[in-house]
Short mmCIF file of C-alpha atoms in Angstrom, two decimals:
data_model
loop_
_atom_site.label_atom_id
_atom_site.label_comp_id
_atom_site.label_asym_id
_atom_site.label_seq_id
_atom_site.Cartn_x
_atom_site.Cartn_y
_atom_site.Cartn_z
CA MET A 1 -0.04 0.05 -0.09
CA PHE A 2 1.19 3.48 -0.74
CA SER A 3 1.70 6.38 1.87
CA GLY A 4 3.47 9.67 2.19
CA GLY A 5 3.31 12.24 -0.73
CA THR A 6 3.33 16.07 -1.03
CA TYR A 7 0.78 18.36 0.40
CA PRO A 8 -1.08 18.78 -3.10
CA GLU A 9 -0.89 14.89 -3.77
CA VAL A 10 -2.38 13.99 -0.36
CA ALA A 11 -5.10 16.76 -0.95
CA ARG A 12 -6.10 15.19 -4.26
CA TRP A 13 -6.14 11.76 -2.63
CA LEU A 14 -8.14 12.92 0.24
CA TRP A 15 -10.78 14.69 -1.90
CA ASN A 16 -11.25 11.73 -4.04
CA PHE A 17 -11.57 9.30 -1.10
CA LEU A 18 -14.12 11.57 0.84
CA THR A 19 -16.13 12.19 -2.47
CA ALA A 20 -16.20 8.52 -3.37
CA HIS A 21 -17.51 7.25 0.06
CA ALA A 22 -20.08 10.10 0.45
CA LYS A 23 -21.50 9.45 -3.04
CA ARG A 24 -21.99 5.80 -2.06
CA VAL A 25 -24.81 7.15 0.19
CA ASP A 26 -26.23 9.49 -2.46
CA PRO A 27 -24.64 10.42 -5.66
CA ARG A 28 -25.49 14.06 -5.17
CA PHE A 29 -22.90 14.63 -2.38
CA GLU A 30 -20.11 16.97 -3.01
CA VAL A 31 -16.92 17.59 -0.89
CA ILE A 32 -15.37 20.83 -0.18
CA LEU A 33 -11.84 20.59 0.63
CA THR A 34 -9.81 23.65 1.83
CA PRO A 35 -6.65 24.37 3.57
CA GLY A 36 -6.93 23.63 7.28
CA THR A 37 -7.47 26.34 9.79
CA SER A 38 -4.39 25.64 11.83
CA VAL A 39 -1.01 26.05 10.38
CA LYS A 40 -1.02 26.70 6.63
CA GLY A 41 0.10 23.70 4.56
CA LYS A 42 -0.01 21.36 7.71
CA SER A 43 -3.83 20.45 7.60
CA TYR A 44 -6.92 20.17 5.56
CA GLY A 45 -10.38 21.30 6.15
CA ALA A 46 -13.36 19.40 4.65
CA ARG A 47 -17.20 19.68 4.63
CA LEU A 48 -19.81 17.48 3.01
CA SER A 49 -22.44 19.24 0.76
CA PHE A 50 -25.89 17.90 0.14
CA LEU A 51 -28.45 19.85 -1.90
CA HIS A 52 -26.80 23.12 -0.64
CA HIS A 53 -26.92 21.90 2.88
CA LEU A 54 -23.52 21.63 4.66
CA GLY A 55 -22.33 19.12 7.07
CA PRO A 56 -20.14 19.86 10.22
CA PRO A 57 -16.39 20.96 9.49
CA LEU A 58 -13.82 18.19 9.50
CA GLU A 59 -10.04 18.61 10.06
CA PHE A 60 -7.27 16.34 8.86
CA GLU A 61 -3.67 16.69 9.69
CA PHE A 62 -1.44 16.45 6.63
CA ARG A 63 1.14 14.15 8.18
CA ASP A 64 -1.49 11.88 9.63
CA ALA A 65 -3.24 11.52 6.32
CA ALA A 66 -0.03 11.19 4.46
CA ASP A 67 1.41 8.40 6.71
CA ASN A 68 -2.00 6.48 7.14
CA ARG A 69 -3.59 6.62 3.66
CA GLY A 70 -1.86 3.22 3.00
CA SER A 71 -3.31 1.59 5.99
CA LEU A 72 -6.45 -0.45 5.40
CA ALA A 73 -7.54 0.03 8.93
CA TRP A 74 -7.34 3.73 8.98
CA CYS A 75 -9.15 4.11 5.64
CA SER A 76 -11.93 1.72 6.73
CA THR A 77 -12.49 3.90 9.80
CA LEU A 78 -12.53 7.09 7.85
CA ALA A 79 -14.87 5.55 5.23
CA GLU A 80 -17.44 4.52 7.86
CA ARG A 81 -17.15 7.83 9.52
CA ILE A 82 -17.79 9.86 6.26
CA LYS A 83 -20.75 7.44 5.31
CA ALA A 84 -22.23 8.00 8.80
CA LEU A 85 -21.96 11.72 8.39
CA ALA A 86 -23.45 11.58 4.95
CA ARG A 87 -26.54 9.74 6.20
CA GLU A 88 -27.04 12.14 9.02
CA LEU A 89 -26.88 15.04 6.56
CA VAL A 90 -29.40 13.36 4.23
CA THR A 91 -31.72 12.75 7.21
CA ALA A 92 -31.45 16.33 8.34
CA THR A 93 -31.91 17.72 4.87
CA ARG A 94 -35.19 15.84 4.23
CA ALA A 95 -36.57 16.89 7.66
CA SER A 96 -35.72 20.58 6.97
CA PRO A 97 -38.75 22.83 6.66
CA THR A 98 -37.02 24.48 3.42
CA SER A 99 -37.22 21.07 1.66
CA GLY A 100 -40.98 20.67 1.83
CA HIS A 101 -43.25 18.90 -0.58
CA PRO A 102 -43.23 20.20 -4.07
CA SER A 103 -46.32 21.75 -5.40
CA SER A 104 -48.27 20.26 -8.21
CA SER A 105 -46.72 22.94 -10.63
CA ARG A 106 -43.25 21.92 -9.65
CA TRP A 107 -43.19 18.55 -11.34
CA ILE A 108 -44.13 19.99 -14.67
CA ARG A 109 -41.39 22.26 -16.08
CA ALA A 110 -40.65 23.89 -19.41
CA GLY A 111 -38.09 20.97 -20.04
CA ASP A 112 -40.86 18.44 -19.98
CA LEU A 113 -41.60 19.64 -23.55
CA ASN A 114 -38.11 18.59 -24.53
CA GLY A 115 -38.76 15.21 -23.09
CA PHE A 116 -42.23 14.82 -24.53
CA LEU A 117 -40.98 15.40 -28.05
CA GLY A 118 -38.27 12.79 -27.67
CA LEU A 119 -40.30 10.11 -25.94
CA ALA A 120 -43.82 10.69 -27.80
CA LEU A 121 -42.17 10.81 -31.26
CA ASP A 122 -40.28 7.58 -30.42
CA ASN A 123 -43.43 5.76 -29.45
CA ILE A 124 -45.51 7.15 -32.39
CA THR A 125 -42.78 5.87 -34.79
CA GLN A 126 -42.98 2.37 -33.31
CA LEU A 127 -46.78 2.18 -33.74
CA VAL A 128 -46.38 3.46 -37.36
CA ILE A 129 -43.71 0.85 -38.06
CA LEU A 130 -45.94 -1.91 -36.39
CA SER A 131 -48.97 -1.11 -38.45
CA SER A 132 -46.92 -0.60 -41.72
CA LEU A 133 -45.33 -3.82 -41.54
CA LEU A 134 -48.40 -5.83 -40.64
CA ILE A 135 -50.59 -4.10 -43.21
CA GLY A 136 -48.01 -3.62 -46.14
CA VAL A 137 -45.92 -6.68 -45.75
CA PHE A 138 -48.09 -9.47 -44.26
CA LYS A 139 -51.37 -8.07 -45.67
CA PHE A 140 -53.29 -7.95 -42.23
CA PRO A 141 -56.56 -6.11 -42.65
CA ALA A 142 -56.13 -2.51 -41.72
CA ASP A 143 -59.15 -2.37 -39.47
CA LEU A 144 -57.91 -5.26 -37.31
CA VAL A 145 -54.47 -3.64 -37.05
CA LEU A 146 -55.61 0.02 -36.57
CA GLN A 147 -58.69 -0.65 -34.41
CA ARG A 148 -57.44 -3.59 -32.23
CA MET A 149 -53.65 -4.12 -32.27
CA VAL A 150 -52.51 -0.57 -32.04
CA PRO A 151 -54.79 0.70 -29.43
CA GLY A 152 -54.20 -2.38 -27.34
CA THR A 153 -50.36 -1.93 -27.58
CA ALA A 154 -50.69 1.82 -26.84
CA LEU A 155 -52.70 1.11 -23.73
CA GLY A 156 -49.67 -0.40 -22.14
CA VAL A 157 -47.74 2.92 -22.82
CA LEU A 158 -50.61 4.92 -21.22
CA LEU A 159 -50.56 2.72 -18.16
CA GLY A 160 -46.87 2.42 -17.79
CA ASP A 161 -46.25 6.28 -18.24
CA LEU A 162 -48.99 7.09 -15.73
CA ALA A 163 -47.57 4.81 -13.22
CA TYR A 164 -44.04 6.18 -13.84
CA THR A 165 -45.31 9.68 -13.31
CA TRP A 166 -46.86 8.72 -9.95
CA LEU A 167 -43.61 7.07 -8.91
CA ALA A 168 -41.76 10.41 -9.71
CA VAL A 169 -44.13 12.51 -7.84
CA ARG A 170 -44.03 10.23 -4.96
CA LEU A 171 -40.27 10.37 -4.94
CA MET A 172 -40.49 14.18 -4.93
CA ARG A 173 -42.62 14.28 -1.89
CA ARG A 174 -40.54 11.77 0.06
CA SER A 175 -37.21 13.39 -0.72
CA GLY A 176 -38.33 16.86 -0.73
CA ARG A 177 -36.63 17.48 -4.02
CA GLU A 178 -37.97 19.09 -7.13
CA ASP A 179 -35.36 17.89 -9.62
CA VAL A 180 -36.79 14.29 -9.86
CA THR A 181 -37.24 12.94 -13.38
CA ALA A 182 -39.59 10.16 -14.26
CA MET A 183 -38.48 6.99 -15.82
CA PRO A 184 -39.17 7.07 -19.67
CA PHE A 185 -41.35 4.21 -20.77
CA GLY A 186 -42.56 2.92 -24.15
CA ILE A 187 -42.75 0.10 -26.80
CA ASP A 188 -39.73 -2.16 -26.93
CA THR A 189 -38.30 -2.07 -30.33
CA PRO A 190 -36.50 -5.27 -30.59
CA THR A 191 -39.66 -7.14 -29.34
CA LEU A 192 -41.69 -5.28 -32.06
CA PHE A 193 -39.64 -6.86 -34.88
CA ALA A 194 -39.43 -10.18 -33.11
CA MET A 195 -43.22 -10.31 -32.81
CA VAL A 196 -43.79 -9.16 -36.34
CA PHE A 197 -41.31 -11.36 -38.18
CA GLY A 198 -41.14 -14.23 -35.74
CA VAL A 199 -44.73 -14.67 -34.49
CA LEU A 200 -47.48 -12.61 -36.21
CA GLY A 201 -46.11 -12.85 -39.76
CA PRO A 202 -45.27 -16.60 -39.69
CA VAL A 203 -48.71 -17.55 -38.22
CA MET A 204 -50.31 -15.30 -41.00
CA LEU A 205 -48.36 -16.90 -43.77
CA ALA A 206 -48.93 -20.47 -42.56
CA THR A 207 -52.68 -20.22 -41.88
CA GLY A 208 -53.88 -17.18 -43.85
CA ASP A 209 -55.99 -16.34 -40.77
CA PRO A 210 -55.28 -12.80 -39.46
CA VAL A 211 -57.59 -13.18 -36.55
CA LEU A 212 -55.72 -16.30 -35.50
CA ALA A 213 -52.46 -14.45 -35.83
CA TRP A 214 -53.63 -11.69 -33.71
CA LYS A 215 -54.70 -14.03 -30.87
CA VAL A 216 -51.41 -15.78 -30.90
CA GLY A 217 -49.66 -12.42 -30.66
CA MET A 218 -51.91 -11.49 -27.72
CA ALA A 219 -51.21 -14.89 -25.98
CA ALA A 220 -47.48 -14.35 -26.39
CA THR A 221 -47.57 -10.84 -25.12
CA ILE A 222 -49.63 -11.88 -22.07
CA ALA A 223 -47.02 -14.87 -21.54
CA ILE A 224 -44.08 -12.19 -21.69
CA GLY A 225 -45.98 -10.10 -19.06
CA LEU A 226 -46.46 -13.01 -16.65
CA ALA A 227 -42.86 -14.12 -17.01
CA LYS A 228 -41.70 -10.61 -16.19
CA LEU A 229 -44.12 -10.59 -13.18
CA GLY A 230 -42.15 -13.37 -11.78
CA LEU A 231 -38.71 -12.07 -12.59
CA ALA A 232 -39.52 -8.59 -11.16
CA PHE A 233 -39.09 -9.77 -7.52
CA ALA A 234 -35.40 -10.57 -8.23
CA GLY A 235 -34.60 -6.91 -9.52
CA ASP A 236 -33.55 -5.64 -6.13
CA TRP A 237 -31.20 -8.57 -5.41
CA ALA A 238 -29.67 -8.29 -8.87
CA ARG A 239 -28.80 -4.60 -8.21
CA ARG A 240 -27.14 -5.51 -4.92
CA VAL A 241 -24.86 -8.22 -6.25
CA VAL A 242 -23.94 -6.92 -9.66
CA PRO A 243 -21.47 -3.82 -9.71
CA ARG A 244 -22.66 -0.57 -11.06
CA ALA A 245 -20.10 -0.56 -13.72
CA ALA A 246 -21.41 -3.82 -15.11
CA LEU A 247 -25.02 -2.61 -15.10
CA LEU A 248 -24.28 0.63 -16.81
CA GLY A 249 -21.73 -0.79 -19.24
CA SER A 250 -24.25 -3.00 -20.93
CA ILE A 251 -26.78 -0.13 -21.58
CA GLY A 252 -23.82 1.99 -22.57
CA GLY A 253 -22.90 -0.19 -25.48
CA VAL A 254 -26.53 -0.47 -26.48
CA SER A 255 -26.82 3.19 -26.45
CA ILE A 256 -23.75 3.81 -28.70
CA LEU A 257 -25.20 1.49 -31.25
CA LEU A 258 -28.98 1.92 -31.18
CA ILE A 259 -29.33 5.57 -29.80
CA ALA A 260 -26.20 7.22 -31.31
CA PHE A 261 -24.93 5.25 -34.48
CA PHE A 262 -28.14 4.22 -36.27
CA PRO A 263 -29.77 7.52 -35.96
CA THR A 264 -26.71 9.27 -37.23
CA LEU A 265 -26.93 7.29 -40.34
CA LYS A 266 -30.53 8.41 -40.85
CA ILE A 267 -29.41 12.02 -40.27
CA LEU A 268 -26.76 11.70 -42.84
CA ARG A 269 -29.38 10.38 -45.34
CA ASP A 270 -30.79 13.90 -45.49
CA PRO A 271 -28.17 16.17 -43.90
CA LEU A 272 -29.82 19.51 -44.64
CA VAL A 273 -32.75 18.61 -42.51
CA GLY A 274 -30.97 16.24 -39.92
CA LEU A 275 -27.73 18.24 -39.30
CA VAL A 276 -29.62 21.57 -38.74
CA ALA A 277 -31.91 19.89 -36.16
CA LEU A 278 -28.94 18.08 -34.48
CA ILE A 279 -26.89 21.43 -34.33
CA LEU A 280 -29.81 23.32 -32.85
CA LEU A 281 -30.25 20.58 -30.26
CA LEU A 282 -26.54 20.50 -29.38
CA LEU A 283 -26.59 24.33 -28.97
CA ALA A 284 -29.45 24.29 -26.62
CA LEU A 285 -28.51 21.23 -24.52
CA PHE A 286 -24.63 21.41 -24.40
CA GLY A 287 -24.04 25.04 -25.48
CA ARG A 288 -26.64 26.41 -23.14
CA VAL A 289 -27.73 28.68 -25.92
CA ARG A 290 -31.01 30.33 -25.29
CA MET A 291 -33.55 29.55 -28.05
CA PRO A 292 -35.85 32.26 -29.59
CA LEU A 293 -38.74 33.09 -27.12
CA GLY A 294 -37.23 30.86 -24.55
CA LEU A 295 -38.55 27.79 -26.31
CA PRO A 296 -37.11 24.33 -25.51
CA GLY A 297 -34.16 23.29 -27.61
CA ALA A 298 -35.90 19.99 -28.80
CA PHE A 299 -39.04 21.68 -29.88
CA VAL A 300 -36.98 24.36 -31.85
CA ALA A 301 -34.98 21.50 -33.46
CA VAL A 302 -37.99 19.40 -34.50
CA LEU A 303 -39.77 22.58 -35.71
CA ALA A 304 -36.82 23.79 -37.69
CA GLY A 305 -36.22 20.39 -39.33
CA THR A 306 -39.93 20.15 -40.32
CA ALA A 307 -39.94 23.63 -41.63
CA ILE A 308 -36.87 22.92 -43.75
CA PHE A 309 -38.23 19.65 -45.20
CA TRP A 310 -41.65 20.99 -46.19
CA GLY A 311 -40.18 24.40 -47.26
CA ARG A 312 -37.84 22.63 -49.65
CA ALA A 313 -40.61 20.41 -51.03
CA ALA A 314 -42.83 23.43 -51.61
CA LEU A 315 -40.04 24.94 -53.73
CA ASP A 316 -39.52 21.72 -55.67
CA LEU A 317 -35.97 21.40 -54.57
CA GLY A 318 -35.90 18.05 -52.82
CA PRO A 319 -37.98 14.97 -51.91
CA SER A 320 -41.38 15.37 -50.26
CA GLY A 321 -44.17 13.26 -49.09
CA VAL A 322 -47.98 13.18 -48.88
CA ILE A 323 -49.93 14.03 -45.79
CA ALA A 324 -52.77 11.60 -45.96
CA LEU A 325 -54.90 12.56 -42.92
CA GLY A 326 -57.39 9.70 -42.38
CA PRO A 327 -60.68 10.13 -40.65
CA LEU A 328 -60.66 9.84 -36.97
CA ARG A 329 -62.43 6.82 -35.53
CA LEU A 330 -62.80 5.91 -31.95
CA SER A 331 -61.34 2.43 -31.12
CA LEU A 332 -61.03 1.96 -27.39
CA PRO A 333 -59.12 -1.10 -26.31
CA TRP A 334 -61.19 -3.47 -24.29
CA PRO A 335 -60.33 -6.75 -22.60
CA THR A 336 -60.92 -10.05 -24.56
CA LEU A 337 -60.40 -13.60 -23.71
CA GLY A 338 -60.05 -14.58 -27.50
CA TRP A 339 -56.53 -15.52 -26.94
CA LEU A 340 -57.39 -18.48 -24.88
CA GLU A 341 -58.46 -20.09 -28.11
CA ALA A 342 -55.05 -19.69 -29.56
CA LEU A 343 -53.11 -21.28 -26.75
CA PRO A 344 -52.22 -24.61 -28.64
CA GLN A 345 -51.00 -22.43 -31.57
CA THR A 346 -49.02 -20.11 -29.33
CA LEU A 347 -46.84 -22.70 -27.74
CA PRO A 348 -44.34 -23.31 -30.47
CA TYR A 349 -43.79 -19.44 -30.67
CA LEU A 350 -42.97 -18.98 -27.00
CA SER A 351 -39.29 -20.01 -27.50
CA ILE A 352 -39.10 -16.84 -29.62
CA ALA A 353 -41.17 -14.50 -27.28
CA LEU A 354 -40.16 -15.46 -23.79
CA PRO A 355 -36.43 -14.52 -24.10
CA PHE A 356 -37.41 -10.97 -24.70
CA ALA A 357 -39.01 -10.88 -21.36
CA LEU A 358 -35.59 -11.59 -19.73
CA VAL A 359 -33.92 -8.97 -22.12
CA THR A 360 -36.26 -6.27 -20.90
CA ILE A 361 -36.06 -7.32 -17.27
CA ILE A 362 -32.32 -7.06 -17.41
CA GLY A 363 -32.78 -3.69 -19.27
CA GLY A 364 -35.21 -2.40 -16.54
CA ILE A 365 -32.63 -3.18 -13.92
CA ASP A 366 -29.93 -1.46 -15.90
CA ASN A 367 -32.03 1.60 -16.34
CA THR A 368 -33.01 1.85 -12.70
CA GLU A 369 -29.38 1.85 -11.75
CA SER A 370 -28.80 4.50 -14.38
CA ALA A 371 -31.41 6.72 -12.79
CA ALA A 372 -29.91 6.10 -9.44
CA ALA A 373 -26.49 7.23 -10.69
CA ALA A 374 -28.25 10.46 -11.92
CA GLY A 375 -29.68 11.02 -8.41
CA ASP A 376 -33.13 9.49 -8.72
CA GLU A 377 -33.25 6.34 -6.50
CA TYR A 378 -36.39 4.25 -7.70
CA ARG A 379 -37.04 0.72 -6.43
CA THR A 380 -36.21 -1.76 -8.94
CA ARG A 381 -39.07 -4.07 -8.09
CA ASP A 382 -41.60 -1.17 -8.58
CA ILE A 383 -40.24 -0.19 -11.94
CA LEU A 384 -40.24 -3.90 -13.17
CA LEU A 385 -43.61 -4.74 -11.69
CA ILE A 386 -45.16 -1.75 -13.50
CA GLU A 387 -43.50 -2.86 -16.72
CA ALA A 388 -44.79 -6.44 -16.31
CA VAL A 389 -48.40 -5.36 -15.45
CA ALA A 390 -48.62 -2.86 -18.26
CA THR A 391 -47.41 -5.53 -20.70
CA ALA A 392 -49.95 -8.22 -19.60
CA LEU A 393 -52.76 -5.77 -19.62
CA ALA A 394 -51.92 -4.48 -23.11
CA GLY A 395 -51.95 -8.09 -24.29
CA SER A 396 -55.32 -8.76 -22.78
CA CYS A 397 -56.72 -5.83 -24.54
CA GLY A 398 -55.44 -6.63 -28.02
CA GLY A 399 -51.81 -5.46 -27.86
CA VAL A 400 -49.07 -7.55 -29.58
CA VAL A 401 -45.76 -5.87 -28.33
CA GLN A 402 -44.41 -5.64 -24.82
CA ASN A 403 -43.49 -2.36 -23.06
CA THR A 404 -40.27 -1.52 -21.17
CA PRO A 405 -38.52 1.47 -19.42
CA TYR A 406 -36.24 3.37 -21.98
CA ILE A 407 -32.66 3.91 -22.00
CA GLY A 408 -31.84 7.56 -21.38
CA HIS A 409 -33.23 8.76 -17.90
CA PRO A 410 -30.06 10.86 -17.39
CA ALA A 411 -30.44 12.57 -20.84
CA TYR A 412 -34.12 13.48 -20.01
CA LYS A 413 -33.04 14.84 -16.81
CA ALA A 414 -30.26 16.89 -18.36
CA MET A 415 -33.03 18.42 -20.74
CA GLY A 416 -34.83 19.68 -17.74
CA ALA A 417 -37.78 17.16 -17.91
CA ARG A 418 -39.45 16.04 -14.64
CA ALA A 419 -42.73 14.25 -14.47
CA GLY A 420 -44.83 16.04 -16.90
CA TYR A 421 -43.29 14.49 -19.96
CA THR A 422 -44.28 10.96 -19.09
CA LEU A 423 -47.75 12.03 -18.24
CA ALA A 424 -48.15 13.93 -21.63
CA THR A 425 -46.58 11.00 -23.62
CA GLY A 426 -48.99 8.41 -22.07
CA LEU A 427 -52.09 10.57 -22.69
CA VAL A 428 -51.09 11.49 -26.23
CA ILE A 429 -50.15 7.94 -27.26
CA GLY A 430 -53.16 6.36 -25.69
CA ALA A 431 -55.62 8.84 -27.03
CA GLY A 432 -53.98 9.11 -30.30
CA ALA A 433 -53.95 5.38 -30.88
CA ALA A 434 -57.56 5.06 -29.83
CA THR A 435 -58.65 7.77 -32.29
CA GLY A 436 -56.22 7.18 -35.16
CA ALA A 437 -54.68 10.67 -34.67
CA ALA A 438 -51.17 9.24 -33.82
CA ARG A 439 -50.71 7.61 -37.14
CA SER A 440 -52.02 10.74 -39.01
CA SER A 441 -49.92 13.13 -37.16
CA SER A 442 -46.81 11.03 -37.76
CA ARG A 443 -46.96 12.02 -41.36
CA CYS A 444 -46.42 15.67 -40.73
CA TYR A 445 -42.73 15.33 -39.43
CA PRO A 446 -39.96 14.06 -41.84
CA ARG A 447 -38.25 10.82 -41.42
CA PRO A 448 -35.63 9.42 -43.91
CA ARG A 449 -37.07 6.36 -45.75
CA SER A 450 -35.74 4.08 -48.33
CA ARG A 451 -37.63 3.52 -51.55
CA ARG A 452 -38.15 -0.06 -50.58
CA SER A 453 -39.67 0.71 -47.22
CA SER A 454 -41.91 3.52 -48.84
CA SER A 455 -43.32 1.19 -51.35
CA SER A 456 -44.07 -1.46 -48.73
CA SER A 457 -45.64 0.64 -46.22
CA GLY A 458 -49.08 0.54 -47.88
CA SER A 459 -49.18 4.24 -48.84
CA ARG A 460 -51.34 5.00 -51.89
CA SER A 461 -49.12 7.90 -52.95
CA PRO A 462 -45.33 7.17 -52.97
CA PRO A 463 -42.91 10.21 -52.21
CA ARG A 464 -41.90 12.06 -55.28
CA ALA A 465 -38.51 11.48 -56.72
CA SER A 466 -35.65 13.77 -55.91
CA TRP A 467 -34.76 16.81 -58.01
CA PRO A 468 -31.42 15.47 -59.52
CA ARG A 469 -33.34 12.34 -60.72
CA ARG A 470 -36.05 14.54 -62.31
CA ARG A 471 -33.35 16.63 -64.08
CA ALA A 472 -31.69 13.52 -65.43
CA THR A 473 -34.92 12.30 -66.71
CA ALA A 474 -35.67 15.39 -68.46
CA ARG A 475 -32.17 15.36 -70.17
CA ARG A 476 -32.84 11.75 -71.54
CA SER A 477 -36.31 12.88 -72.75
CA ARG A 478 -34.69 15.76 -74.75
#
């Protein structure tokens, strides 16, 4: 073990040591280290800081710290002392009158608009992909998909987001904090493609019966929910035995690939629209540049990208699309036991569906740890139970895709979102799917599409060709 060192070297070691052990009690702890009050250069003064509340002053002799920082017994004693002081400061802060319960207006902030745009557009896109694949590729009846499958799947989003909003408000009241951010929740993308191409599509191709395929999809979704219901009770134990680095490392790798790399490829397919929106978002979130009229950065980015896309199309300078707003039709999801008739046909497909229950449970544990690292300590069991119940209820009401907590809680927190964005997302997705408004509104904002996906989406009017192709065609005709 090392010992000794100069005054600045020991100061750096002492600050790191105190900070590390204080943050084990709560990640929001900070340590203030100053020269000691005795002889200058011979001691250190330290205080713990928690939500602007300061702990009692601590004094450390330079020679004592330098000689004993290599001693395991001395370090263990100091670590326990710091953690005990940290726990006392947390208790005192929560009992302080100035940390009272947040009012109803405090859990809805301007940053919730940023979070809402990100979470709601993501879920709307999932519903559009689901309906486009089922109707366009596997020829499911549009009425069955849009009036039964989509509303049922969206019901799980509604229930989960409402429950996660309640968890966030409860945490605000218990902790006396106003900076709590709700866990994002929505449709699980990998399961969507697995259900479409591994369960619903094959059953449809094998039997030619779309109703039977739908019932098999419901039964598989309910089975996933029940499996997650049993696994949810192991979530707290898993967080205790698995190191934080292992939990966060896995979602870090997924984030780099699915959330950063793939969307970047889509941005580069239409850089005039995508890069402008990305630059505005980076200026607002990282550069802290105030947007016009004080609007949230994500809203300005989406607005600018949409305006450029449709403005370019109006001037006939680039690709465009057709906004086909269909009639609104109320299709409320209601419980059905029709899936019981398809249990024998469902059994061969459980080997495809059930592994995704384990995947989302692991993801839920990882995301709960990610939220704790950002300062919001949710109980893992509660997060996973809500996910499981929402999935099972969605399946029993016609849904065919499971739900899951999303990666990115720290990002939503950095955007200033609190609990309002999950409430708004749940209401918009639930009501939009039940009325058909979600699918219609999704046509208004631009998304890069390949010609293959456009032709297979079931749209009656394919996007127009880009202007370079039209010029080449004109030359050949001349």
